[in-house]
Amino acid sequence: MPGGLFGWPGSSRPTWGGGEEGWEVDDIVISGISNTPFPETVADAQTCAAPGVLSTAAGTPQSAPVGAAFGQSLRVRLLGAGGAALAGRPVSFTAPGAGASASFAGGRVQTQVSTDANGYAETAVTANGLMGDYAVTATAAGGSASFTLRNTVAPVGTGGLAGGGGLLSVSGPSPSGAGTVTVTVQSAAQALPAHAYFSQAGFNTTIDAGVPPLAGRSFPFGLVSFVLENVGAGNSVRMRLDYPSAVPAGATYWKYGRSTPAGVLHWYQIPIVATGSSWVEIDLIDGGQGDSDGLKDGRITDPGGLAILAAPVAPAGAAPIPLLSPWSLGLLVLCMAWLGGRRRRRG
């Protein structure tokens, strides 16, 4: 070793441990070099590890009426290298500071929660007083995750978050004036949560619903327009539609909207999976068949209705053939009989 550079304090000396242990050194003094401390102290080995992987575990996407608590807490999971859960790590949740947003305990728009032994952290959240879509962001150990939330109007109908017990259902008058139309959620591929609800429901003509007419067909009971919240992303829901009178023979169900997220708005037919004397059942899929926005966002939007072939329309320029009144028709018969008699006498 270079003399004067390394020294052994006191009686400390390097010793041979024998076997595979090698040399053992207790203390080394380096002289001639200033003892400048490190600028930062590393608390533990995990601080130097690669950024953690933070992902959402529950609570997205979902909706809540303005001023109400969301049905699910916002939940994330934090994993480290090799997929190991990171416990005791702080996770920050942040909501927008303006516009449609949500608040945490104490009305704050930001909160911090530590992960549990399995790497999970969660917090309850409440919609503020403004309607709209927004995102809440969670960050921890260099990772981030986002929750898609929506504030809506108060629930309509009965069942679910609307209360009243029973199945989710909405009713309204048929625009034809024939009676009441009722829409009921019969079942779902994945059971709907208790906080599912209808946020909108309308029973209109195509004009009132703001959609173009369906060529060659008419809607004897009008259209049903609704928004069903918190069905679960990509879930399939079976809907029953009860009408005030018998379902016409040959009737089919038609839907207006996008059949894919990037598709154009258009009319397309939905298969009727079951039917009775005055009701039909159809399947609607979040982000797929029967969902107007074509997005897997946990909500199903629908204008659609039961259609029949429209009465034929006379071509442009055609004029109706006038018909004789019964009195004129009788007079014409008498005249023809008189003319026929004269011709026989002459013959």
Short mmCIF file of C-alpha atoms in Angstrom, two decimals, residues 127 144 185:
data_model
loop_
_atom_site.label_atom_id
_atom_site.label_comp_id
_atom_site.label_asym_id
_atom_site.label_seq_id
_atom_site.Cartn_x
_atom_site.Cartn_y
_atom_site.Cartn_z
CA ALA A 127 -68.67 15.09 -5.93
CA SER A 144 -48.93 7.80 -11.26
CA VAL A 185 -82.89 -3.37 -16.03
#
